[in-house]
Coordinates of C-alpha atoms in Angstrom, one line a residue:
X737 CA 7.6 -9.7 -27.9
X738 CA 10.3 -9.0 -25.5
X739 CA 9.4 -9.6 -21.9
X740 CA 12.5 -8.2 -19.4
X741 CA 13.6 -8.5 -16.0
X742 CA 16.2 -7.2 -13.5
X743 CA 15.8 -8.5 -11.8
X744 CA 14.6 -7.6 -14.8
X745 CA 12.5 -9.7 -17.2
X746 CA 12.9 -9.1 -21.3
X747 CA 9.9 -10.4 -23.5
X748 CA 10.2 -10.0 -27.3
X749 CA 7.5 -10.6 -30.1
X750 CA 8.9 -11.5 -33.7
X751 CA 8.1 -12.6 -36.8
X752 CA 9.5 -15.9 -38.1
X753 CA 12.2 -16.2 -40.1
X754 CA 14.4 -13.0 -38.6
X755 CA 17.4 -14.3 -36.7
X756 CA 19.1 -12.9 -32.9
X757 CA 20.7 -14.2 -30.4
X758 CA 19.0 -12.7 -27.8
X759 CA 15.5 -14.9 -27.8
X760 CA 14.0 -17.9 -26.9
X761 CA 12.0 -19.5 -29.0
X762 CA 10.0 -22.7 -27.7
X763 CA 8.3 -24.5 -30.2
X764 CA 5.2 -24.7 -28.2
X765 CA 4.8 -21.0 -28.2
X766 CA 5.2 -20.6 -32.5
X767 CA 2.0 -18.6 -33.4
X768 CA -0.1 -19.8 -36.0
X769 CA -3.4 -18.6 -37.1
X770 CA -4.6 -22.1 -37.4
X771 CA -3.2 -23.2 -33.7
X772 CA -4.2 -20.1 -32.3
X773 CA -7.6 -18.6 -33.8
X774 CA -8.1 -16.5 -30.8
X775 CA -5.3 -14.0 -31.8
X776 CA -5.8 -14.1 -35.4
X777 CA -6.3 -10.8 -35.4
X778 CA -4.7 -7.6 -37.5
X779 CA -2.6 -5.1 -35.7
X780 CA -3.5 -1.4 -35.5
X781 CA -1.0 1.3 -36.7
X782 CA 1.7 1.5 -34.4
X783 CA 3.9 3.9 -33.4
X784 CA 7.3 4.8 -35.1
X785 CA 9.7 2.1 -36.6
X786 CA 13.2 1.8 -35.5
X787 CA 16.5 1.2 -36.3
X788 CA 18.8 -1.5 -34.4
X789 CA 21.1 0.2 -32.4
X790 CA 24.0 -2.2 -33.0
X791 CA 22.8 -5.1 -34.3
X792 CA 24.1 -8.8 -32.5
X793 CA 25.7 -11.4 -34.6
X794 CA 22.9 -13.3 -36.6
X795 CA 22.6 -17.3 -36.1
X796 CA 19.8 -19.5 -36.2
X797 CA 17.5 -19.2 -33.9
X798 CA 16.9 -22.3 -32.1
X799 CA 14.8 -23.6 -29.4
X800 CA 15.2 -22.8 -25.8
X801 CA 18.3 -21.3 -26.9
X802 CA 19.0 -17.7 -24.9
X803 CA 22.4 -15.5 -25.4
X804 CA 22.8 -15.4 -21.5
X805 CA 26.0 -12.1 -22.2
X806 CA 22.8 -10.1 -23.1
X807 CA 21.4 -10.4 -20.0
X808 CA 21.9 -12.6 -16.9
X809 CA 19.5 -13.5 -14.8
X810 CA 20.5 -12.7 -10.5
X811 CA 21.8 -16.0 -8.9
X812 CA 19.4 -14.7 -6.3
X813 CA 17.1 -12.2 -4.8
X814 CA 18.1 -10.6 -1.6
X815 CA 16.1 -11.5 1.5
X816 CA 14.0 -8.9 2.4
X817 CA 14.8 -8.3 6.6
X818 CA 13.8 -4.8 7.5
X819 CA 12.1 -4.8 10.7
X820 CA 8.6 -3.7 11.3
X821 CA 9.1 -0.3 12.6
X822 CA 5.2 -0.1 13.9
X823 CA 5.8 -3.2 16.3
X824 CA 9.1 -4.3 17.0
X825 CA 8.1 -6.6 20.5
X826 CA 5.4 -6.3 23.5
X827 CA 6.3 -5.9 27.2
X828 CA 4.5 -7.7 29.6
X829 CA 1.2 -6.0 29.9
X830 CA 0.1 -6.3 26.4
X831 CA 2.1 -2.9 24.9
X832 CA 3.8 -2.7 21.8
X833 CA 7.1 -1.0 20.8
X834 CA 8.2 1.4 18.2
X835 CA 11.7 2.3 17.6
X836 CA 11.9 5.4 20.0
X837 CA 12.8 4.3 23.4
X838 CA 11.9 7.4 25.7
X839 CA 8.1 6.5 23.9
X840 CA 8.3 3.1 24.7
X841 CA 8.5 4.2 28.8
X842 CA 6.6 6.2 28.7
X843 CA 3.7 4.7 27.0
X844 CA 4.5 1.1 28.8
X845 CA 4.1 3.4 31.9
X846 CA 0.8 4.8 30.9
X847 CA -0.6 1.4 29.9
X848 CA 0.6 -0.4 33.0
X849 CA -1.4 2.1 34.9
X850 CA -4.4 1.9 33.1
X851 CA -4.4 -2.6 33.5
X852 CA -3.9 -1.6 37.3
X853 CA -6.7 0.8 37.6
X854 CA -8.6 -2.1 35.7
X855 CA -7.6 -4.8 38.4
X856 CA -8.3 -2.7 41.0
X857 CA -11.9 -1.7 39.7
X858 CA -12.5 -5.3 39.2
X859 CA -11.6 -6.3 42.7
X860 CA -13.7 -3.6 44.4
X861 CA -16.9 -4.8 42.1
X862 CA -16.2 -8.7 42.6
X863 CA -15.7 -9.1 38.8
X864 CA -12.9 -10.3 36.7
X865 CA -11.1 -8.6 34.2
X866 CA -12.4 -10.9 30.8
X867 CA -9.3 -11.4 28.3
X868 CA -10.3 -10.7 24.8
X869 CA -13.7 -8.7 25.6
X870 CA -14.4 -6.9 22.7
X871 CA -17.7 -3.9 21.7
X872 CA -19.8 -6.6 20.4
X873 CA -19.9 -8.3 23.8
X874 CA -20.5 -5.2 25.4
X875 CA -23.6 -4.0 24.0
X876 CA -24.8 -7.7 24.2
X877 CA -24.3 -7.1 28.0
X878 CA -26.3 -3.7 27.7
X879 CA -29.3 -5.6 25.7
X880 CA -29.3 -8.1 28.0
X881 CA -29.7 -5.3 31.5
X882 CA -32.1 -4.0 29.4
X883 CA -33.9 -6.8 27.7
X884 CA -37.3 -6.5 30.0
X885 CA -37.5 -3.1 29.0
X886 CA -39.8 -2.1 25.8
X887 CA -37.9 -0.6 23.0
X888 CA -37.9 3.1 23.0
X889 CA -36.7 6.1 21.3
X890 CA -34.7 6.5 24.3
X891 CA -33.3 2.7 24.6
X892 CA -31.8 3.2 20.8
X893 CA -30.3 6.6 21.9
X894 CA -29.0 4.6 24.5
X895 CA -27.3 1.7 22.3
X896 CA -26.1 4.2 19.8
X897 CA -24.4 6.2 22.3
X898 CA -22.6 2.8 23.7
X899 CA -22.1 1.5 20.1
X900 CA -20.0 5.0 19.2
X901 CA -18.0 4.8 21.8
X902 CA -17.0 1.0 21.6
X903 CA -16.1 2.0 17.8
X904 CA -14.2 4.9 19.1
X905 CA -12.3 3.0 21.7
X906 CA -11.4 0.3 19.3
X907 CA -9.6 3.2 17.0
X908 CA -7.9 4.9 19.5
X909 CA -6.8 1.6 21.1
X910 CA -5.0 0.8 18.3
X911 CA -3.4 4.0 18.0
X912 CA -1.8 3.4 21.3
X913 CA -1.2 0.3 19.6
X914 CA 1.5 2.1 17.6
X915 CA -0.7 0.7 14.5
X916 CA -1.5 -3.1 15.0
X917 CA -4.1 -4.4 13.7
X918 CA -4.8 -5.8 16.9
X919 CA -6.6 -4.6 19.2
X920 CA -4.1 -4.4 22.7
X921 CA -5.4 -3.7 26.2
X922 CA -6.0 -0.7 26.3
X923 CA -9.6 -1.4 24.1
X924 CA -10.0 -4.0 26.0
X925 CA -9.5 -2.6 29.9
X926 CA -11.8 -0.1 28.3
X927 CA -14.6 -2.5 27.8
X928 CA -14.6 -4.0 30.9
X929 CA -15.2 -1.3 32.8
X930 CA -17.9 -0.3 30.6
X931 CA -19.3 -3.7 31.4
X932 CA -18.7 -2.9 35.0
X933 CA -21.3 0.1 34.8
X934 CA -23.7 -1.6 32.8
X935 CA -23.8 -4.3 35.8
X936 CA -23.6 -1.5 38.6
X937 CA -26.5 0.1 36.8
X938 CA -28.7 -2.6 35.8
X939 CA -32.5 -2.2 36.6
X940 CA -31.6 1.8 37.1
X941 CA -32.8 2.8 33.1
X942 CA -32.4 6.4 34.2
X943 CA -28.8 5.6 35.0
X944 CA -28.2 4.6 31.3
X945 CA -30.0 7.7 29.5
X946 CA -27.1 9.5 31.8
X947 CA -24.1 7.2 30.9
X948 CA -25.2 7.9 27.2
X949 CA -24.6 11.4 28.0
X950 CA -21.4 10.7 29.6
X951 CA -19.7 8.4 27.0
X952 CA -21.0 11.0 24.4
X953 CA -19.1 13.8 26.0
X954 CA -16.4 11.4 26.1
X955 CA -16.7 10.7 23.1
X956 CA -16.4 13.5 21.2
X957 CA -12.5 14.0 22.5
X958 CA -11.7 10.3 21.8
X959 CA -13.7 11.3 18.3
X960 CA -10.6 13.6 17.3
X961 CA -7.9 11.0 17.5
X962 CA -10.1 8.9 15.3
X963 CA -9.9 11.5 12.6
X964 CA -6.7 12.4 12.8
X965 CA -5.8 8.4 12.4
X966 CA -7.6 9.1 9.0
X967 CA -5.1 12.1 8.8
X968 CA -1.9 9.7 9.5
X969 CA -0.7 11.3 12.0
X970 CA 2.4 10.5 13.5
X971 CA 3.1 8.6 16.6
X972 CA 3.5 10.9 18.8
X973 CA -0.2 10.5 18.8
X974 CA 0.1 7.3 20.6
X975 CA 1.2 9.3 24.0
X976 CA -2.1 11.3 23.6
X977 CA -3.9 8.3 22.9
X978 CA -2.8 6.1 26.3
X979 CA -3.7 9.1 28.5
X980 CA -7.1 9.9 26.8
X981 CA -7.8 6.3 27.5
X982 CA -6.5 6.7 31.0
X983 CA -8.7 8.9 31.8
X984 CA -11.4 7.4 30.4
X985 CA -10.9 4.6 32.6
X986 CA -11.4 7.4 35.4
X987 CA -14.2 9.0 34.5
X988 CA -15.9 5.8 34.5
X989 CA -14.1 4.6 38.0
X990 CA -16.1 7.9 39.2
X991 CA -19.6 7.3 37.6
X992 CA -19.1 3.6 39.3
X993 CA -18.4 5.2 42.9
X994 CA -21.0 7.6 42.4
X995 CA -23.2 4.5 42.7
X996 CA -22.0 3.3 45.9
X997 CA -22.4 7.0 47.1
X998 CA -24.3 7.2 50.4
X999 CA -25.3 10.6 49.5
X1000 CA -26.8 9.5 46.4
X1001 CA -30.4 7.8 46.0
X1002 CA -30.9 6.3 43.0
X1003 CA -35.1 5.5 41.4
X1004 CA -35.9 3.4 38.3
X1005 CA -37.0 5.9 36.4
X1006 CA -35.1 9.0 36.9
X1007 CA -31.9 10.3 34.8
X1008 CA -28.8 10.5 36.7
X1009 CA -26.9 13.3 36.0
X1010 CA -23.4 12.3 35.7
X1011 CA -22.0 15.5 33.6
X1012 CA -23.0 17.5 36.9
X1013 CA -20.7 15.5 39.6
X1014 CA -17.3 17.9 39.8
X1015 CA -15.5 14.7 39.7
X1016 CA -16.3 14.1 36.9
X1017 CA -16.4 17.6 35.2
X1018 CA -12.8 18.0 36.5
X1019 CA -11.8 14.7 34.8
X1020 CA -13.6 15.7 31.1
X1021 CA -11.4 19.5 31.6
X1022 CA -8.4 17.6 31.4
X1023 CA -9.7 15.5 28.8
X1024 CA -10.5 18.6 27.2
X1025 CA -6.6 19.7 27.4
X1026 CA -5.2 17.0 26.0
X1027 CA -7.1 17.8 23.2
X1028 CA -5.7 20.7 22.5
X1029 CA -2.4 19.5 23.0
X1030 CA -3.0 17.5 20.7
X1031 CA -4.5 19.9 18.1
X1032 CA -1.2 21.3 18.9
X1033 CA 0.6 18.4 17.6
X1034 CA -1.4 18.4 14.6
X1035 CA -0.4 21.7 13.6
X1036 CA 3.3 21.2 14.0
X1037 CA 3.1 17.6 12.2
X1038 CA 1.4 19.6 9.4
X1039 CA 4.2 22.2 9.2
X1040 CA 6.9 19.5 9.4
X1041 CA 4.8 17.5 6.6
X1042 CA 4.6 20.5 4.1
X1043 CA 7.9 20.9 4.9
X1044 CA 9.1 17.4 4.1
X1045 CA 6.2 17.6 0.8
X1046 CA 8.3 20.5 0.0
X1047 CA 11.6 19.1 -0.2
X1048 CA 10.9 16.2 -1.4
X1049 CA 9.0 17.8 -4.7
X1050 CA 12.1 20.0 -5.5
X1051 CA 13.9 16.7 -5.3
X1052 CA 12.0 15.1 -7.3
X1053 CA 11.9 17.9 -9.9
X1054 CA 15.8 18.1 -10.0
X1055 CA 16.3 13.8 -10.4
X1056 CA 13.9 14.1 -13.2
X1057 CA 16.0 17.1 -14.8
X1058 CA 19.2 15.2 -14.5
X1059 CA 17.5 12.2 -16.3
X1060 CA 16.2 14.0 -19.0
X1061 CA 19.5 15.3 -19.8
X1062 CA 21.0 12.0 -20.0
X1063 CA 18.4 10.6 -21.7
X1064 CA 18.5 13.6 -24.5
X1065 CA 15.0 13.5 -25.6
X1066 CA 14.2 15.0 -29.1
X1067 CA 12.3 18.0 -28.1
X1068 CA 11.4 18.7 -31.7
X1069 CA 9.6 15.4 -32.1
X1070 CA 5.8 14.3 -31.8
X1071 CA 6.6 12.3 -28.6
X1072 CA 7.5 15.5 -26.6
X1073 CA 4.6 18.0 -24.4
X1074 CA 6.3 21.1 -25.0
X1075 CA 3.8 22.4 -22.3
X1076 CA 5.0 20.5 -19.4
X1077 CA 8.6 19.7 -20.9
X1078 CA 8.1 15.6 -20.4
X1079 CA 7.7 12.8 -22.9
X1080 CA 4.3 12.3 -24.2
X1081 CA 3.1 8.5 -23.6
X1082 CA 1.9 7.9 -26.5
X1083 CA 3.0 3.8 -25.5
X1084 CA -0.2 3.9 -23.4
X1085 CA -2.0 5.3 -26.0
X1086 CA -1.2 2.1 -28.4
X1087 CA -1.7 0.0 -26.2
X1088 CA -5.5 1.0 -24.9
X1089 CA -6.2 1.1 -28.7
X1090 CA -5.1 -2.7 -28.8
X1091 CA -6.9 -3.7 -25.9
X1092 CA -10.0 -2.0 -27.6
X1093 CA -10.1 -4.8 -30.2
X1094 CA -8.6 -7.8 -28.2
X1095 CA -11.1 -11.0 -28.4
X1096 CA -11.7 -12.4 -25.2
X1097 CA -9.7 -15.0 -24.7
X1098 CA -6.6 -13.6 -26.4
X1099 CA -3.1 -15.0 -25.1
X1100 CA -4.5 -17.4 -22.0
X1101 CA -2.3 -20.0 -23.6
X1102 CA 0.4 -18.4 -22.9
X1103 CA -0.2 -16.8 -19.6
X1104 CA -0.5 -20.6 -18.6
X1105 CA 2.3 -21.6 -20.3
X1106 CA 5.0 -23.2 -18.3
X1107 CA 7.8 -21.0 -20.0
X1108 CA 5.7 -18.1 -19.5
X1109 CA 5.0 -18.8 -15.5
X1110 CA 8.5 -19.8 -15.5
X1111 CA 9.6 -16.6 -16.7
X1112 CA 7.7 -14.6 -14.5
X1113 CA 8.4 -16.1 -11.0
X1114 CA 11.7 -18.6 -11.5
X1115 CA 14.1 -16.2 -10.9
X1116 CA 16.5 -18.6 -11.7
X1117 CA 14.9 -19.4 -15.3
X1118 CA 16.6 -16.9 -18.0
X1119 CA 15.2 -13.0 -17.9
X1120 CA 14.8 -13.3 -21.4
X1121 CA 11.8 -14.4 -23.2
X1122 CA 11.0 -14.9 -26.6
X1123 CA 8.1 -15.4 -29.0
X1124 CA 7.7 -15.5 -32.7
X1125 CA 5.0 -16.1 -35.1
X1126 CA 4.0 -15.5 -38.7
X1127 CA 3.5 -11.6 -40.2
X1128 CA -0.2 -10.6 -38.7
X1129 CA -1.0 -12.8 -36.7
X1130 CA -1.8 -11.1 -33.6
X1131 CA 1.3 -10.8 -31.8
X1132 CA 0.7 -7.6 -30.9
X1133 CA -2.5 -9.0 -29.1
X1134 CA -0.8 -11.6 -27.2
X1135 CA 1.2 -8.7 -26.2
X1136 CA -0.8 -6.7 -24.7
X1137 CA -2.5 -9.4 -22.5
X1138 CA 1.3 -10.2 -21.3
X1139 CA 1.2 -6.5 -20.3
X1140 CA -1.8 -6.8 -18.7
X1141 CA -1.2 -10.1 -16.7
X1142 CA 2.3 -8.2 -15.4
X1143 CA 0.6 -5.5 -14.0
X1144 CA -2.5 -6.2 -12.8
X1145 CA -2.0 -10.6 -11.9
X1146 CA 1.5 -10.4 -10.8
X1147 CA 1.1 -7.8 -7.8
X1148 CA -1.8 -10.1 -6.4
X1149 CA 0.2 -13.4 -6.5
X1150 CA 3.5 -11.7 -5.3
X1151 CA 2.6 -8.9 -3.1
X1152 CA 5.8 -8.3 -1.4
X1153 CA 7.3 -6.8 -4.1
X1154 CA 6.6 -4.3 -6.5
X1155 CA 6.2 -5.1 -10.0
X1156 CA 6.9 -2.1 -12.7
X1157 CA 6.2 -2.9 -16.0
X1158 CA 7.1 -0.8 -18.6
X1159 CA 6.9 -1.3 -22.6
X1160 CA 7.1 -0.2 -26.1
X1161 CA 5.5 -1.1 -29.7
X1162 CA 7.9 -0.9 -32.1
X1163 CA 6.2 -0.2 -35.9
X1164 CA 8.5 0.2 -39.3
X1165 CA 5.7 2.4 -40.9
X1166 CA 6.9 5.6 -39.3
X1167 CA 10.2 7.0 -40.4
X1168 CA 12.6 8.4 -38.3
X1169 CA 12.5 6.7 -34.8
X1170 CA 14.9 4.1 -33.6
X1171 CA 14.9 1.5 -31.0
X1172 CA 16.8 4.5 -28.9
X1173 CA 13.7 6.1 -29.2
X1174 CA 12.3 3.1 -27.8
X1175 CA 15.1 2.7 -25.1
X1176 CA 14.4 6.1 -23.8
X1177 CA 10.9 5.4 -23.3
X1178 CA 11.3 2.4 -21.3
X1179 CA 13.5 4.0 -18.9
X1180 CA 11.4 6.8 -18.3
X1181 CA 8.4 4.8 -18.0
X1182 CA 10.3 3.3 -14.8
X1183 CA 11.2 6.2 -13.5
X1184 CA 7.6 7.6 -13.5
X1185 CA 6.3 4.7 -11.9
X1186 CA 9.0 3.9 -9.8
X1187 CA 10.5 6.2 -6.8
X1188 CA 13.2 4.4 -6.1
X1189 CA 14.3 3.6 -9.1
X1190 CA 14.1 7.4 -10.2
X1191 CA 16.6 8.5 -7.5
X1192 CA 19.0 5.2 -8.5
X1193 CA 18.9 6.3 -12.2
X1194 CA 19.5 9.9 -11.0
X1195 CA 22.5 9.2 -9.5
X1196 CA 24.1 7.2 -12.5
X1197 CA 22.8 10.1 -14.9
X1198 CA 24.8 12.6 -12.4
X1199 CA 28.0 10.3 -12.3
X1200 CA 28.2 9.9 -16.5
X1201 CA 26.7 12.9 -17.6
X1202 CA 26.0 11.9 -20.9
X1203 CA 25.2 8.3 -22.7
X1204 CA 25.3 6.9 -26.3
X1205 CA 22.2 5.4 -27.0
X1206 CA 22.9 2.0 -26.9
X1207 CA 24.3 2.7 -23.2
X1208 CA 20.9 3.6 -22.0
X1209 CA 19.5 0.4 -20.8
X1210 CA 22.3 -1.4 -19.5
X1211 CA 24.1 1.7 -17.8
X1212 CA 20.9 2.8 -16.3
X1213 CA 19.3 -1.0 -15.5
X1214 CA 21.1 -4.5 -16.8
X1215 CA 24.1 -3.2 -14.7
X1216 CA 22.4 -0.8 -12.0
X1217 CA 23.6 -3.0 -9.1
X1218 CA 21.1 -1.0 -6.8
X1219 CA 18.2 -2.9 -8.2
X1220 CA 19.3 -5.9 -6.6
X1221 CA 18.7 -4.1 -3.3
X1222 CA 15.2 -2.9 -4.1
X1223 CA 12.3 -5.3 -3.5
X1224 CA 11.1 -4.7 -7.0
X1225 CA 10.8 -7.3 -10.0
X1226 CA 11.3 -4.6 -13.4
X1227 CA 9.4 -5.8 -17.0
X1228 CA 10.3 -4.4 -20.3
X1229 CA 7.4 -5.5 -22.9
X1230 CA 9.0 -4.8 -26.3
X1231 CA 6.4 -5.6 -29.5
X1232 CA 8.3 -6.1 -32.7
X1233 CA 12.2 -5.8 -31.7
X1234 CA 13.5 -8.8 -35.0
X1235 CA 11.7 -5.9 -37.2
X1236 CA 14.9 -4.0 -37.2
X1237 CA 17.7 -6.3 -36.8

């Protein structure tokens, strides 16, 4: 079983006896049907045997003993320092900046204002602006103007309507948050006013049935940058955001004035109309145009994102031609999909049909082992990792749990990089494939699952053209000095590798 890493991590699984110099054997990890019942089982048919490519020098193999001209192991990982280019710092005021600096006035600008018109809503009401109000505090505030009142049809209408739009607000806040996952000031300026209504208003239920009315009409611009944050749009969306909110914050200034109005008389009972005031019919019009600005937005980001889908598939399309070339694949064999001209992964197939009869239980052992964790997150401990044990004894078991530890365990305790596994059962019942075959295979198992490392192993197929077998994994990974730049961990998983040599 041949575990590998590049960093790249090499994990073989051989039978005892056979000799190489590039595995390590620990005695604690010899299989044995007796020692280890759980993997006592009898391996499937595999897929074609292979010859060695040039075979190393044989020696005995001994403990902890690992040929370190094979494969060396980085003397370390390069720290990972890119920026986050949602949120580089905040200005005073609470708003965050990207990476384009005309935004970053102009959004500071807009967010500044809207804190202003805040303070200055709060000083004309005798309230204070509460830091870290959020929606939940908000319609706690509404049940409590409200909490004599009976429940009603129209008292849920009511909540529902507040309840959208704190949801709403929240979204689009953090859009003009460039992204955080906290919620800036903008949300919460938002909320206070709305708090500053529900006191204004308080004992007036008609005035509430019309604020529904009002935030719904609001809402249902602020609605549209919530779905075009589903959409991922781009953040140019964040100007469009701050002056939605702005405006917001002015519609509401007006339904507060309205209040104050000497021309207005208010009663209990009766719904205030707050859609007809021109005030505030002027300030949902412009509401209203920003949306379509930004519908406009949306159309060009789609354009310049089919665009950039575009180019990026022809890309794609031409790395993996210039990889197949280099890699030569057999286009007569079993292994290739005439159809869509790509390798056939017949690897996966094995390996589901292993997993199929695994025993529960199979290789924990050696998942725990200290070797084992060694190997997989010591970057200093040797890439290479070895395991032997007697003929059927279920190494090919133990193999696919150690497949299935790397990729599904390994991104949860190490999320900050990307671990690619890719692997390969080697079987000497099928005539006519070699551990080239197998070489092939593993490289464009990476490619597939790997961007990146596609366009690095381009590059190297475009500079040498063409490559002897035995060239193909260390020309295209062992000495693929871009790796070391990627924040990626690479595992080759080879069953049955001392069956050839």
């Amino acid at each position: 079983m041949n575990y590998t890493r590049r960093t790249t991590r090499v994990g073989q699984l051989k039978e005892a006896g056979k000799k190489s110099t590039f595995e390590q054997n620990p005695p604690a990890a010899q299989l044995s049907p007796s020692s280890h019942p759980q993997s006592d089982q009898s391996k499937p048919t595999q897929p074609p045997a292979a010859q060695p490519l040039s075979p190393p020098a044989s020696k005995d193999v001994q403990p902890l003993t690992v040929e370190p001209s094979i494969m060396q192991s980085p003397q370390s990982e390069p720290a990972h320092t890119a920026p986050d280019d949602r949120l580089a710092s905040r200005v005073p005021g609470g708003a965050p900046l990207g990476i384009d600096a005309t935004e970053n006035a102009e959004l500071t600008k807009i967010w500044l204002q809207v804190q202003e018109k805040v303070s200055q809503l709060a000083a004309r009401e005798g309230k204070q602006v509460k830091n870290g109000l959020d929606g939940d505090d908000v319609i706690a505030n509404l049940d409590a103007s409200q909490e004599k009142k009976e429940e009603s049809t129209t008292r849920k209408a009511v909540k529902t309507a507040f309840g959208r739009t704190m949801g709403l607000i929240k979204t689009v806040g953090g859009i003009v948050a460039d992204g955080a996952s906290t919620v800036f000031a903008p949300a919460g300026q938002c909320y206070n006013v709305i708090s500053f209504l529900i006191n204004a208003y308080d004992g007036y239920q008609g005035a509430f049935e019309g604020l529904a009315d009002l935030l719904d009409s609001c809402s249902a611009h602020l609605g549209r940058l919530d779905y075009y944050v589903k959409a991922k749009m781009d953040a140019r969306l964040s100007k469009v955001a701050a002056e939605q909110l702005s405006l917001f914050v002015d519609i509401c200034d007006a339904a507060l004035q309205l209040r104050y109005s000497a021309g207005h008389k208010f009663k209990t009972g009766i719904k205030i109309a707050f859609l007809q005031e021109n005030d505030i019919q002027d300030l949902l019009g412009r509401m209203e145009k920003l949306a379509t600005k930004e519908r406009g937005l949306r159309v060009v980001e789609m354009m310049v994102q089919n665009d950039a889908d575009q180019k990026e598939r022809v890309e794609t399309e031409g790395q993996e031609r210039t990889l197949k070339d280099v890699l030569a694949f057999d286009k007569h064999s079993d292994r290739w999909n005439s159809t869509n001209s790509e390798l056939m992964d017949l690897w996966q197939t094995e390996y589901n049909d292993i997993r199929k009869n695994v025993v529960p239980g199979t290789g924990k052992w050696l998942l725990s082992h200290t070797m084992f964790q060694s190997w997989v997150s010591d970057f200093t401990f040797s890439p290479i990792l070895g395991l032997e044990g007697t003929s059927s004894t279920g190494k090919s078991y133990l193999t696919s749990s150690a497949i299935r530890y790397l990729q599904k365990d390994m991104a949860t305790q190490s999320p900050d990089l990307r671990h690619v596994v890719a692997f390969f059962f080697l079987d000497r019942g099928e005539s006519g494939q070699g551990f080239d075959v197998a070489a092939k295979s593993l490289i464009w198992q990476l490619s597939k699952k790997d961007v990146p490392y596609m366009k690095s192993a381009s590059r190297i197929s475009r500079t040498v053209k063409t490559l002897d077998p035995n060239e193909i994994i260390p020309k295209l990974l062992l000495e693929n000095t871009e790796l070391e730049h990627m924040d990626a961990v690479f595992y080759l998983v080879i069953d049955g590798i001392p069956l050839f040599i």
